Amino acid sequence: GQNIDQPTEMTATEGAIVQINCTYQTSGFNGLFWYQQHAGEAPTFLSYNVLDGLEEKGRFSSFLSRSKGYSYLLLKELQMKDSASYLCAVSHGSSNTGKLIFGQGTTLQVKP
Amino acid sequence: DGGITQSPKYLFRKEGQNVTLSCEQNLNHDAMYWYRQDPGQGLRLIYYSQIVNDFQKGDIAEGYSVSREKKESFPLTVTSAQKNPTAFYLCATAPTGGTGNTIYFGEGSWLTVV
């Protein structure tokens, strides 16, 4: 079967670093996405990994290991506005990049 | 402005009633998708379409129907056969063969059964 797992909830302190893990088992792999979603809003794109390694974009970094079926999202210098759900998603179509399988999301609470 | 427009933002459905959610895009994308999100959950794929006049079932298509008569439009009908339709519905688009970061989401529609 196809499955994506990520922790349900995490709590961190403002200014700290937090790592959100994601493991996946899918029938195909065309890349892994991380999205941020505030309650009641559409997901916002954060990062995309298709090759192994680390992609850095400002305060956010994402890592992928295809052999291990593993990714993580790293958030540095946490701010209160980072409190949101973080969704891990795998694209498993060939050229069908929008056909995504999502994890259940990790709700991150940033405390002062 | 370029983008995806979903309407209505909020919709209430009575028991046994069919309702249609609209999704319109002016991005000239070939592929369009409908996802459902339940509280505290990730998104699940309902239907998708890669080209006009063609569409495919996703993981949870039962109780839903779609059409793709125009490239710009991909409406979703929630039928009375969908027993638990209360959810947040998201439309997305992507160019066929595009790179991974070219998936765009609409603002979403909230459907509540009353």
mmCIF file with all atom_site columns, C-alpha atoms in Angstrom:
data_model
loop_
_atom_site.group_PDB
_atom_site.id
_atom_site.type_symbol
_atom_site.label_atom_id
_atom_site.label_alt_id
_atom_site.label_comp_id
_atom_site.label_asym_id
_atom_site.label_entity_id
_atom_site.label_seq_id
_atom_site.pdbx_PDB_ins_code
_atom_site.Cartn_x
_atom_site.Cartn_y
_atom_site.Cartn_z
_atom_site.occupancy
_atom_site.B_iso_or_equiv
_atom_site.pdbx_formal_charge
_atom_site.auth_seq_id
_atom_site.auth_comp_id
_atom_site.auth_asym_id
_atom_site.auth_atom_id
_atom_site.pdbx_PDB_model_num
ATOM 1   C CA . GLY A 1 1   ? 0.000   0.000  0.000   1.00 0.00 ? 1   GLY A CA 1
ATOM 2   C CA . GLN A 1 2   ? 0.883   3.654  -0.114  1.00 0.00 ? 2   GLN A CA 1
ATOM 3   C CA . ASN A 1 3   ? 1.563   5.436  3.110   1.00 0.00 ? 3   ASN A CA 1
ATOM 4   C CA . ILE A 1 4   ? 3.051   8.662  4.376   1.00 0.00 ? 4   ILE A CA 1
ATOM 5   C CA . ASP A 1 5   ? 3.762   9.124  8.076   1.00 0.00 ? 5   ASP A CA 1
ATOM 6   C CA . GLN A 1 6   ? 4.579   12.248 10.015  1.00 0.00 ? 6   GLN A CA 1
ATOM 7   C CA . PRO A 1 7   ? 4.113   13.193 13.669  1.00 0.00 ? 7   PRO A CA 1
ATOM 8   C CA . THR A 1 8   ? 0.703   14.586 14.548  1.00 0.00 ? 8   THR A CA 1
ATOM 9   C CA . GLU A 1 9   ? 1.837   17.432 16.781  1.00 0.00 ? 9   GLU A CA 1
ATOM 10  C CA . MET A 1 10  ? 5.020   19.225 17.782  1.00 0.00 ? 10  MET A CA 1
ATOM 11  C CA . THR A 1 11  ? 5.768   22.120 20.083  1.00 0.00 ? 11  THR A CA 1
ATOM 12  C CA . ALA A 1 12  ? 8.794   24.397 19.945  1.00 0.00 ? 12  ALA A CA 1
ATOM 13  C CA . THR A 1 13  ? 9.984   27.687 21.363  1.00 0.00 ? 13  THR A CA 1
ATOM 14  C CA . GLU A 1 14  ? 10.285  30.962 19.497  1.00 0.00 ? 14  GLU A CA 1
ATOM 15  C CA . GLY A 1 15  ? 13.817  31.407 18.129  1.00 0.00 ? 15  GLY A CA 1
ATOM 16  C CA . ALA A 1 16  ? 14.594  27.680 18.283  1.00 0.00 ? 16  ALA A CA 1
ATOM 17  C CA . ILE A 1 17  ? 15.046  25.067 15.534  1.00 0.00 ? 17  ILE A CA 1
ATOM 18  C CA . VAL A 1 18  ? 12.561  22.296 14.834  1.00 0.00 ? 18  VAL A CA 1
ATOM 19  C CA . GLN A 1 19  ? 12.768  19.266 12.555  1.00 0.00 ? 19  GLN A CA 1
ATOM 20  C CA . ILE A 1 20  ? 9.621   17.629 11.198  1.00 0.00 ? 20  ILE A CA 1
ATOM 21  C CA . ASN A 1 21  ? 10.155  14.118 9.871   1.00 0.00 ? 21  ASN A CA 1
ATOM 22  C CA . CYS A 1 22  ? 8.285   12.308 7.128   1.00 0.00 ? 22  CYS A CA 1
ATOM 23  C CA . THR A 1 23  ? 8.588   8.699  5.997   1.00 0.00 ? 23  THR A CA 1
ATOM 24  C CA . TYR A 1 24  ? 6.905   7.365  2.899   1.00 0.00 ? 24  TYR A CA 1
ATOM 25  C CA . GLN A 1 25  ? 6.105   4.180  1.026   1.00 0.00 ? 25  GLN A CA 1
ATOM 26  C CA . THR A 1 26  ? 4.642   4.771  -2.436  1.00 0.00 ? 26  THR A CA 1
ATOM 27  C CA . SER A 1 27  ? 4.325   2.831  -5.682  1.00 0.00 ? 27  SER A CA 1
ATOM 28  C CA . GLY A 1 28  ? 6.147   5.528  -7.591  1.00 0.00 ? 28  GLY A CA 1
ATOM 29  C CA . PHE A 1 29  ? 8.155   8.618  -6.799  1.00 0.00 ? 29  PHE A CA 1
ATOM 30  C CA . ASN A 1 30  ? 8.275   11.862 -8.712  1.00 0.00 ? 30  ASN A CA 1
ATOM 31  C CA . GLY A 1 31  ? 9.296   14.160 -5.887  1.00 0.00 ? 31  GLY A CA 1
ATOM 32  C CA . LEU A 1 32  ? 8.422   15.137 -2.340  1.00 0.00 ? 32  LEU A CA 1
ATOM 33  C CA . PHE A 1 33  ? 6.761   18.354 -1.281  1.00 0.00 ? 33  PHE A CA 1
ATOM 34  C CA . TRP A 1 34  ? 6.400   20.250 1.939   1.00 0.00 ? 34  TRP A CA 1
ATOM 35  C CA . TYR A 1 35  ? 3.485   22.619 2.364   1.00 0.00 ? 35  TYR A CA 1
ATOM 36  C CA . GLN A 1 36  ? 2.516   25.000 5.139   1.00 0.00 ? 36  GLN A CA 1
ATOM 37  C CA . GLN A 1 37  ? -1.168  25.343 5.904   1.00 0.00 ? 37  GLN A CA 1
ATOM 38  C CA . HIS A 1 38  ? -2.815  27.757 8.310   1.00 0.00 ? 38  HIS A CA 1
ATOM 39  C CA . ALA A 1 39  ? -6.229  26.780 9.600   1.00 0.00 ? 39  ALA A CA 1
ATOM 40  C CA . GLY A 1 40  ? -8.961  27.247 7.013   1.00 0.00 ? 40  GLY A CA 1
ATOM 41  C CA . GLU A 1 41  ? -6.557  28.257 4.254   1.00 0.00 ? 41  GLU A CA 1
ATOM 42  C CA . ALA A 1 42  ? -5.059  26.569 1.209   1.00 0.00 ? 42  ALA A CA 1
ATOM 43  C CA . PRO A 1 43  ? -1.626  24.932 1.503   1.00 0.00 ? 43  PRO A CA 1
ATOM 44  C CA . THR A 1 44  ? 1.327   27.147 0.643   1.00 0.00 ? 44  THR A CA 1
ATOM 45  C CA . PHE A 1 45  ? 4.311   25.614 -1.147  1.00 0.00 ? 45  PHE A CA 1
ATOM 46  C CA . LEU A 1 46  ? 7.510   25.469 0.900   1.00 0.00 ? 46  LEU A CA 1
ATOM 47  C CA . SER A 1 47  ? 9.878   23.070 -0.817  1.00 0.00 ? 47  SER A CA 1
ATOM 48  C CA . TYR A 1 48  ? 10.311  20.332 -3.392  1.00 0.00 ? 48  TYR A CA 1
ATOM 49  C CA . ASN A 1 49  ? 12.935  17.572 -3.381  1.00 0.00 ? 49  ASN A CA 1
ATOM 50  C CA . VAL A 1 50  ? 13.415  15.058 -6.153  1.00 0.00 ? 50  VAL A CA 1
ATOM 51  C CA . LEU A 1 51  ? 17.109  14.235 -5.644  1.00 0.00 ? 51  LEU A CA 1
ATOM 52  C CA . ASP A 1 52  ? 18.820  13.160 -2.438  1.00 0.00 ? 52  ASP A CA 1
ATOM 53  C CA . GLY A 1 53  ? 20.238  15.871 -0.271  1.00 0.00 ? 53  GLY A CA 1
ATOM 54  C CA . LEU A 1 54  ? 19.435  19.151 1.366   1.00 0.00 ? 54  LEU A CA 1
ATOM 55  C CA . GLU A 1 55  ? 17.594  22.069 -0.206  1.00 0.00 ? 55  GLU A CA 1
ATOM 56  C CA . GLU A 1 56  ? 17.897  25.343 1.678   1.00 0.00 ? 56  GLU A CA 1
ATOM 57  C CA . LYS A 1 57  ? 15.593  28.307 1.285   1.00 0.00 ? 57  LYS A CA 1
ATOM 58  C CA . GLY A 1 58  ? 15.996  31.004 3.894   1.00 0.00 ? 58  GLY A CA 1
ATOM 59  C CA . ARG A 1 59  ? 14.835  29.790 7.311   1.00 0.00 ? 59  ARG A CA 1
ATOM 60  C CA . PHE A 1 60  ? 13.464  26.589 5.790   1.00 0.00 ? 60  PHE A CA 1
ATOM 61  C CA . SER A 1 61  ? 15.437  23.555 4.619   1.00 0.00 ? 61  SER A CA 1
ATOM 62  C CA . SER A 1 62  ? 14.259  20.188 3.371   1.00 0.00 ? 62  SER A CA 1
ATOM 63  C CA . PHE A 1 63  ? 16.174  16.934 3.149   1.00 0.00 ? 63  PHE A CA 1
ATOM 64  C CA . LEU A 1 64  ? 15.454  13.801 1.137   1.00 0.00 ? 64  LEU A CA 1
ATOM 65  C CA . SER A 1 65  ? 16.817  10.253 1.192   1.00 0.00 ? 65  SER A CA 1
ATOM 66  C CA . ARG A 1 66  ? 15.090  8.189  -1.484  1.00 0.00 ? 66  ARG A CA 1
ATOM 67  C CA . SER A 1 67  ? 16.755  4.936  -0.444  1.00 0.00 ? 67  SER A CA 1
ATOM 68  C CA . LYS A 1 68  ? 15.353  5.340  3.071   1.00 0.00 ? 68  LYS A CA 1
ATOM 69  C CA . GLY A 1 69  ? 11.993  6.782  2.051   1.00 0.00 ? 69  GLY A CA 1
ATOM 70  C CA . TYR A 1 70  ? 12.666  9.656  4.399   1.00 0.00 ? 70  TYR A CA 1
ATOM 71  C CA . SER A 1 71  ? 12.486  13.421 4.411   1.00 0.00 ? 71  SER A CA 1
ATOM 72  C CA . TYR A 1 72  ? 12.584  16.170 6.962   1.00 0.00 ? 72  TYR A CA 1
ATOM 73  C CA . LEU A 1 73  ? 11.688  19.836 7.059   1.00 0.00 ? 73  LEU A CA 1
ATOM 74  C CA . LEU A 1 74  ? 13.945  22.023 9.174   1.00 0.00 ? 74  LEU A CA 1
ATOM 75  C CA . LEU A 1 75  ? 12.692  25.358 10.432  1.00 0.00 ? 75  LEU A CA 1
ATOM 76  C CA . LYS A 1 76  ? 15.234  27.737 11.954  1.00 0.00 ? 76  LYS A CA 1
ATOM 77  C CA . GLU A 1 77  ? 14.799  30.884 14.038  1.00 0.00 ? 77  GLU A CA 1
ATOM 78  C CA . LEU A 1 78  ? 11.194  29.998 14.732  1.00 0.00 ? 78  LEU A CA 1
ATOM 79  C CA . GLN A 1 79  ? 8.659   32.787 14.754  1.00 0.00 ? 79  GLN A CA 1
ATOM 80  C CA . MET A 1 80  ? 5.158   32.814 16.212  1.00 0.00 ? 80  MET A CA 1
ATOM 81  C CA . LYS A 1 81  ? 3.714   32.997 12.686  1.00 0.00 ? 81  LYS A CA 1
ATOM 82  C CA . ASP A 1 82  ? 5.274   29.595 11.957  1.00 0.00 ? 82  ASP A CA 1
ATOM 83  C CA . SER A 1 83  ? 2.520   28.017 14.057  1.00 0.00 ? 83  SER A CA 1
ATOM 84  C CA . ALA A 1 84  ? 0.655   26.020 11.412  1.00 0.00 ? 84  ALA A CA 1
ATOM 85  C CA . SER A 1 85  ? 0.221   22.552 9.951   1.00 0.00 ? 85  SER A CA 1
ATOM 86  C CA . TYR A 1 86  ? 3.036   21.199 7.818   1.00 0.00 ? 86  TYR A CA 1
ATOM 87  C CA . LEU A 1 87  ? 2.067   18.707 5.152   1.00 0.00 ? 87  LEU A CA 1
ATOM 88  C CA . CYS A 1 88  ? 4.408   16.184 3.562   1.00 0.00 ? 88  CYS A CA 1
ATOM 89  C CA . ALA A 1 89  ? 3.266   14.991 0.135   1.00 0.00 ? 89  ALA A CA 1
ATOM 90  C CA . VAL A 1 90  ? 4.683   12.642 -2.495  1.00 0.00 ? 90  VAL A CA 1
ATOM 91  C CA . SER A 1 91  ? 4.064   12.942 -6.217  1.00 0.00 ? 91  SER A CA 1
ATOM 92  C CA . HIS A 1 92  ? 3.774   9.435  -7.561  1.00 0.00 ? 92  HIS A CA 1
ATOM 93  C CA . GLY A 1 93  ? 2.675   9.991  -11.144 1.00 0.00 ? 93  GLY A CA 1
ATOM 94  C CA . SER A 1 94  ? 5.013   9.971  -14.112 1.00 0.00 ? 94  SER A CA 1
ATOM 95  C CA . SER A 1 95  ? 4.341   13.349 -15.677 1.00 0.00 ? 95  SER A CA 1
ATOM 96  C CA . ASN A 1 96  ? 1.357   13.910 -13.433 1.00 0.00 ? 96  ASN A CA 1
ATOM 97  C CA . THR A 1 97  ? 2.987   16.149 -10.880 1.00 0.00 ? 97  THR A CA 1
ATOM 98  C CA . GLY A 1 98  ? -0.245  17.213 -9.210  1.00 0.00 ? 98  GLY A CA 1
ATOM 99  C CA . LYS A 1 99  ? -1.279  13.680 -8.276  1.00 0.00 ? 99  LYS A CA 1
ATOM 100 C CA . LEU A 1 100 ? -0.119  13.797 -4.681  1.00 0.00 ? 100 LEU A CA 1
ATOM 101 C CA . ILE A 1 101 ? -0.401  11.560 -1.658  1.00 0.00 ? 101 ILE A CA 1
ATOM 102 C CA . PHE A 1 102 ? -0.440  13.553 1.559   1.00 0.00 ? 102 PHE A CA 1
ATOM 103 C CA . GLY A 1 103 ? 0.498   12.725 5.089   1.00 0.00 ? 103 GLY A CA 1
ATOM 104 C CA . GLN A 1 104 ? -1.978  13.731 7.787   1.00 0.00 ? 104 GLN A CA 1
ATOM 105 C CA . GLY A 1 105 ? 0.030   16.835 8.591   1.00 0.00 ? 105 GLY A CA 1
ATOM 106 C CA . THR A 1 106 ? 2.063   17.932 11.613  1.00 0.00 ? 106 THR A CA 1
ATOM 107 C CA . THR A 1 107 ? 0.578   20.710 13.712  1.00 0.00 ? 107 THR A CA 1
ATOM 108 C CA . LEU A 1 108 ? 3.404   22.888 15.003  1.00 0.00 ? 108 LEU A CA 1
ATOM 109 C CA . GLN A 1 109 ? 2.802   25.183 17.943  1.00 0.00 ? 109 GLN A CA 1
ATOM 110 C CA . VAL A 1 110 ? 5.430   27.839 18.547  1.00 0.00 ? 110 VAL A CA 1
ATOM 111 C CA . LYS A 1 111 ? 5.450   29.169 22.101  1.00 0.00 ? 111 LYS A CA 1
ATOM 112 C CA . PRO A 1 112 ? 7.024   32.431 23.331  1.00 0.00 ? 112 PRO A CA 1
ATOM 113 C CA . ASP B 2 1   ? -4.809  38.369 -12.246 1.00 0.00 ? 1   ASP B CA 1
ATOM 114 C CA . GLY B 2 2   ? -3.657  34.845 -12.979 1.00 0.00 ? 2   GLY B CA 1
ATOM 115 C CA . GLY B 2 3   ? -4.779  32.105 -10.676 1.00 0.00 ? 3   GLY B CA 1
ATOM 116 C CA . ILE B 2 4   ? -7.418  29.665 -9.551  1.00 0.00 ? 4   ILE B CA 1
ATOM 117 C CA . THR B 2 5   ? -10.856 30.753 -8.442  1.00 0.00 ? 5   THR B CA 1
ATOM 118 C CA . GLN B 2 6   ? -13.016 28.490 -6.335  1.00 0.00 ? 6   GLN B CA 1
ATOM 119 C CA . SER B 2 7   ? -16.609 29.304 -5.510  1.00 0.00 ? 7   SER B CA 1
ATOM 120 C CA . PRO B 2 8   ? -18.487 29.457 -3.324  1.00 0.00 ? 8   PRO B CA 1
ATOM 121 C CA . LYS B 2 9   ? -16.207 29.859 -0.339  1.00 0.00 ? 9   LYS B CA 1
ATOM 122 C CA . TYR B 2 10  ? -18.901 28.490 1.995   1.00 0.00 ? 10  TYR B CA 1
ATOM 123 C CA . LEU B 2 11  ? -21.762 26.205 1.006   1.00 0.00 ? 11  LEU B CA 1
ATOM 124 C CA . PHE B 2 12  ? -24.454 24.444 2.997   1.00 0.00 ? 12  PHE B CA 1
ATOM 125 C CA . ARG B 2 13  ? -26.124 21.306 1.720   1.00 0.00 ? 13  ARG B CA 1
ATOM 126 C CA . LYS B 2 14  ? -29.313 19.722 2.868   1.00 0.00 ? 14  LYS B CA 1
ATOM 127 C CA . GLU B 2 15  ? -29.639 15.971 3.178   1.00 0.00 ? 15  GLU B CA 1
ATOM 128 C CA . GLY B 2 16  ? -30.293 14.346 -0.214  1.00 0.00 ? 16  GLY B CA 1
ATOM 129 C CA . GLN B 2 17  ? -29.253 17.408 -2.203  1.00 0.00 ? 17  GLN B CA 1
ATOM 130 C CA . ASN B 2 18  ? -26.602 17.619 -4.921  1.00 0.00 ? 18  ASN B CA 1
ATOM 131 C CA . VAL B 2 19  ? -24.278 20.615 -4.877  1.00 0.00 ? 19  VAL B CA 1
ATOM 132 C CA . THR B 2 20  ? -21.613 21.784 -7.318  1.00 0.00 ? 20  THR B CA 1
ATOM 133 C CA . LEU B 2 21  ? -18.327 23.463 -6.440  1.00 0.00 ? 21  LEU B CA 1
ATOM 134 C CA . SER B 2 22  ? -16.772 25.607 -9.121  1.00 0.00 ? 22  SER B CA 1
ATOM 135 C CA . CYS B 2 23  ? -13.084 25.742 -10.041 1.00 0.00 ? 23  CYS B CA 1
ATOM 136 C CA . GLU B 2 24  ? -11.870 28.105 -12.780 1.00 0.00 ? 24  GLU B CA 1
ATOM 137 C CA . GLN B 2 25  ? -8.254  28.758 -13.801 1.00 0.00 ? 25  GLN B CA 1
ATOM 138 C CA . ASN B 2 26  ? -6.548  31.138 -16.199 1.00 0.00 ? 26  ASN B CA 1
ATOM 139 C CA . LEU B 2 27  ? -3.075  29.644 -15.863 1.00 0.00 ? 27  LEU B CA 1
ATOM 140 C CA . ASN B 2 28  ? -3.464  27.633 -19.071 1.00 0.00 ? 28  ASN B CA 1
ATOM 141 C CA . HIS B 2 29  ? -2.646  24.473 -17.138 1.00 0.00 ? 29  HIS B CA 1
ATOM 142 C CA . ASP B 2 30  ? -3.636  21.135 -18.645 1.00 0.00 ? 30  ASP B CA 1
ATOM 143 C CA . ALA B 2 31  ? -4.113  19.217 -15.411 1.00 0.00 ? 31  ALA B CA 1
ATOM 144 C CA . MET B 2 32  ? -6.686  19.931 -12.725 1.00 0.00 ? 32  MET B CA 1
ATOM 145 C CA . TYR B 2 33  ? -7.375  18.159 -9.437  1.00 0.00 ? 33  TYR B CA 1
ATOM 146 C CA . TRP B 2 34  ? -9.908  18.039 -6.637  1.00 0.00 ? 34  TRP B CA 1
ATOM 147 C CA . TYR B 2 35  ? -8.831  17.225 -3.095  1.00 0.00 ? 35  TYR B CA 1
ATOM 148 C CA . ARG B 2 36  ? -10.834 16.797 0.080   1.00 0.00 ? 36  ARG B CA 1
ATOM 149 C CA . GLN B 2 37  ? -9.511  17.663 3.540   1.00 0.00 ? 37  GLN B CA 1
ATOM 150 C CA . ASP B 2 38  ? -11.124 16.606 6.806   1.00 0.00 ? 38  ASP B CA 1
ATOM 151 C CA . PRO B 2 39  ? -10.238 18.326 10.092  1.00 0.00 ? 39  PRO B CA 1
ATOM 152 C CA . GLY B 2 40  ? -6.746  17.416 11.284  1.00 0.00 ? 40  GLY B CA 1
ATOM 153 C CA . GLN B 2 41  ? -6.094  15.344 8.183   1.00 0.00 ? 41  GLN B CA 1
ATOM 154 C CA . GLY B 2 42  ? -4.078  15.613 5.022   1.00 0.00 ? 42  GLY B CA 1
ATOM 155 C CA . LEU B 2 43  ? -5.582  16.018 1.573   1.00 0.00 ? 43  LEU B CA 1
ATOM 156 C CA . ARG B 2 44  ? -7.096  13.105 -0.332  1.00 0.00 ? 44  ARG B CA 1
ATOM 157 C CA . LEU B 2 45  ? -7.513  13.020 -4.113  1.00 0.00 ? 45  LEU B CA 1
ATOM 158 C CA . ILE B 2 46  ? -11.094 12.812 -5.396  1.00 0.00 ? 46  ILE B CA 1
ATOM 159 C CA . TYR B 2 47  ? -10.779 13.234 -9.177  1.00 0.00 ? 47  TYR B CA 1
ATOM 160 C CA . TYR B 2 48  ? -8.247  14.560 -11.627 1.00 0.00 ? 48  TYR B CA 1
ATOM 161 C CA . SER B 2 49  ? -8.148  15.526 -15.265 1.00 0.00 ? 49  SER B CA 1
ATOM 162 C CA . GLN B 2 50  ? -5.088  15.787 -17.486 1.00 0.00 ? 50  GLN B CA 1
ATOM 163 C CA . ILE B 2 51  ? -6.850  16.955 -20.620 1.00 0.00 ? 51  ILE B CA 1
ATOM 164 C CA . VAL B 2 52  ? -10.185 18.327 -21.753 1.00 0.00 ? 52  VAL B CA 1
ATOM 165 C CA . ASN B 2 53  ? -12.997 15.754 -21.947 1.00 0.00 ? 53  ASN B CA 1
ATOM 166 C CA . ASP B 2 54  ? -11.047 13.230 -19.900 1.00 0.00 ? 54  ASP B CA 1
ATOM 167 C CA . PHE B 2 55  ? -10.857 12.617 -16.153 1.00 0.00 ? 55  PHE B CA 1
ATOM 168 C CA . GLN B 2 56  ? -9.853  9.861  -13.764 1.00 0.00 ? 56  GLN B CA 1
ATOM 169 C CA . LYS B 2 57  ? -10.982 8.725  -10.335 1.00 0.00 ? 57  LYS B CA 1
ATOM 170 C CA . GLY B 2 58  ? -8.710  9.422  -7.413  1.00 0.00 ? 58  GLY B CA 1
ATOM 171 C CA . ASP B 2 59  ? -8.630  7.632  -4.094  1.00 0.00 ? 59  ASP B CA 1
ATOM 172 C CA . ILE B 2 60  ? -12.082 8.678  -2.804  1.00 0.00 ? 60  ILE B CA 1
ATOM 173 C CA . ALA B 2 61  ? -14.270 9.238  -5.904  1.00 0.00 ? 61  ALA B CA 1
ATOM 174 C CA . GLU B 2 62  ? -17.434 7.553  -4.609  1.00 0.00 ? 62  GLU B CA 1
ATOM 175 C CA . GLY B 2 63  ? -20.298 10.028 -4.233  1.00 0.00 ? 63  GLY B CA 1
ATOM 176 C CA . TYR B 2 64  ? -18.639 12.650 -6.438  1.00 0.00 ? 64  TYR B CA 1
ATOM 177 C CA . SER B 2 65  ? -18.762 13.511 -10.126 1.00 0.00 ? 65  SER B CA 1
ATOM 178 C CA . VAL B 2 66  ? -16.813 15.908 -12.345 1.00 0.00 ? 66  VAL B CA 1
ATOM 179 C CA . SER B 2 67  ? -16.730 17.229 -15.891 1.00 0.00 ? 67  SER B CA 1
ATOM 180 C CA . ARG B 2 68  ? -14.008 18.815 -17.995 1.00 0.00 ? 68  ARG B CA 1
ATOM 181 C CA . GLU B 2 69  ? -15.715 20.429 -20.969 1.00 0.00 ? 69  GLU B CA 1
ATOM 182 C CA . LYS B 2 70  ? -13.328 23.383 -21.052 1.00 0.00 ? 70  LYS B CA 1
ATOM 183 C CA . LYS B 2 71  ? -9.650  23.655 -20.195 1.00 0.00 ? 71  LYS B CA 1
ATOM 184 C CA . GLU B 2 72  ? -10.368 26.454 -17.758 1.00 0.00 ? 72  GLU B CA 1
ATOM 185 C CA . SER B 2 73  ? -13.090 24.733 -15.751 1.00 0.00 ? 73  SER B CA 1
ATOM 186 C CA . PHE B 2 74  ? -13.308 21.592 -13.594 1.00 0.00 ? 74  PHE B CA 1
ATOM 187 C CA . PRO B 2 75  ? -16.496 21.623 -11.510 1.00 0.00 ? 75  PRO B CA 1
ATOM 188 C CA . LEU B 2 76  ? -17.063 19.063 -8.755  1.00 0.00 ? 76  LEU B CA 1
ATOM 189 C CA . THR B 2 77  ? -20.550 17.807 -7.909  1.00 0.00 ? 77  THR B CA 1
ATOM 190 C CA . VAL B 2 78  ? -21.103 16.338 -4.476  1.00 0.00 ? 78  VAL B CA 1
ATOM 191 C CA . THR B 2 79  ? -24.018 13.974 -4.895  1.00 0.00 ? 79  THR B CA 1
ATOM 192 C CA . SER B 2 80  ? -26.499 12.673 -2.356  1.00 0.00 ? 80  SER B CA 1
ATOM 193 C CA . ALA B 2 81  ? -24.598 9.380  -2.484  1.00 0.00 ? 81  ALA B CA 1
ATOM 194 C CA . GLN B 2 82  ? -21.736 11.007 -0.578  1.00 0.00 ? 82  GLN B CA 1
ATOM 195 C CA . LYS B 2 83  ? -22.801 10.240 2.981   1.00 0.00 ? 83  LYS B CA 1
ATOM 196 C CA . ASN B 2 84  ? -20.310 12.414 4.791   1.00 0.00 ? 84  ASN B CA 1
ATOM 197 C CA . PRO B 2 85  ? -19.582 15.424 2.591   1.00 0.00 ? 85  PRO B CA 1
ATOM 198 C CA . THR B 2 86  ? -18.764 17.977 5.271   1.00 0.00 ? 86  THR B CA 1
ATOM 199 C CA . ALA B 2 87  ? -15.161 18.931 4.522   1.00 0.00 ? 87  ALA B CA 1
ATOM 200 C CA . PHE B 2 88  ? -12.803 21.504 3.033   1.00 0.00 ? 88  PHE B CA 1
ATOM 201 C CA . TYR B 2 89  ? -12.456 21.067 -0.755  1.00 0.00 ? 89  TYR B CA 1
ATOM 202 C CA . LEU B 2 90  ? -9.378  22.230 -2.645  1.00 0.00 ? 90  LEU B CA 1
ATOM 203 C CA . CYS B 2 91  ? -8.906  22.547 -6.370  1.00 0.00 ? 91  CYS B CA 1
ATOM 204 C CA . ALA B 2 92  ? -5.380  22.440 -7.806  1.00 0.00 ? 92  ALA B CA 1
ATOM 205 C CA . THR B 2 93  ? -3.789  22.796 -11.231 1.00 0.00 ? 93  THR B CA 1
ATOM 206 C CA . ALA B 2 94  ? -0.481  21.872 -12.821 1.00 0.00 ? 94  ALA B CA 1
ATOM 207 C CA . PRO B 2 95  ? 1.032   21.966 -16.289 1.00 0.00 ? 95  PRO B CA 1
ATOM 208 C CA . THR B 2 96  ? 1.496   18.485 -17.726 1.00 0.00 ? 96  THR B CA 1
ATOM 209 C CA . GLY B 2 97  ? 5.118   17.475 -17.487 1.00 0.00 ? 97  GLY B CA 1
ATOM 210 C CA . GLY B 2 98  ? 5.934   20.485 -15.331 1.00 0.00 ? 98  GLY B CA 1
ATOM 211 C CA . THR B 2 99  ? 8.480   20.484 -12.563 1.00 0.00 ? 99  THR B CA 1
ATOM 212 C CA . GLY B 2 100 ? 7.477   19.784 -9.021  1.00 0.00 ? 100 GLY B CA 1
ATOM 213 C CA . ASN B 2 101 ? 6.931   23.291 -7.783  1.00 0.00 ? 101 ASN B CA 1
ATOM 214 C CA . THR B 2 102 ? 4.365   24.182 -10.425 1.00 0.00 ? 102 THR B CA 1
ATOM 215 C CA . ILE B 2 103 ? 1.313   22.919 -8.559  1.00 0.00 ? 103 ILE B CA 1
ATOM 216 C CA . TYR B 2 104 ? -1.120  25.639 -7.583  1.00 0.00 ? 104 TYR B CA 1
ATOM 217 C CA . PHE B 2 105 ? -3.992  25.455 -5.105  1.00 0.00 ? 105 PHE B CA 1
ATOM 218 C CA . GLY B 2 106 ? -7.169  27.488 -5.042  1.00 0.00 ? 106 GLY B CA 1
ATOM 219 C CA . GLU B 2 107 ? -8.391  29.100 -1.831  1.00 0.00 ? 107 GLU B CA 1
ATOM 220 C CA . GLY B 2 108 ? -10.749 26.242 -1.015  1.00 0.00 ? 108 GLY B CA 1
ATOM 221 C CA . SER B 2 109 ? -14.459 25.760 -0.415  1.00 0.00 ? 109 SER B CA 1
ATOM 222 C CA . TRP B 2 110 ? -16.087 24.763 2.851   1.00 0.00 ? 110 TRP B CA 1
ATOM 223 C CA . LEU B 2 111 ? -19.066 22.435 2.491   1.00 0.00 ? 111 LEU B CA 1
ATOM 224 C CA . THR B 2 112 ? -21.328 21.735 5.459   1.00 0.00 ? 112 THR B CA 1
ATOM 225 C CA . VAL B 2 113 ? -24.324 19.420 5.621   1.00 0.00 ? 113 VAL B CA 1
ATOM 226 C CA . VAL B 2 114 ? -27.259 20.871 7.550   1.00 0.00 ? 114 VAL B CA 1
#
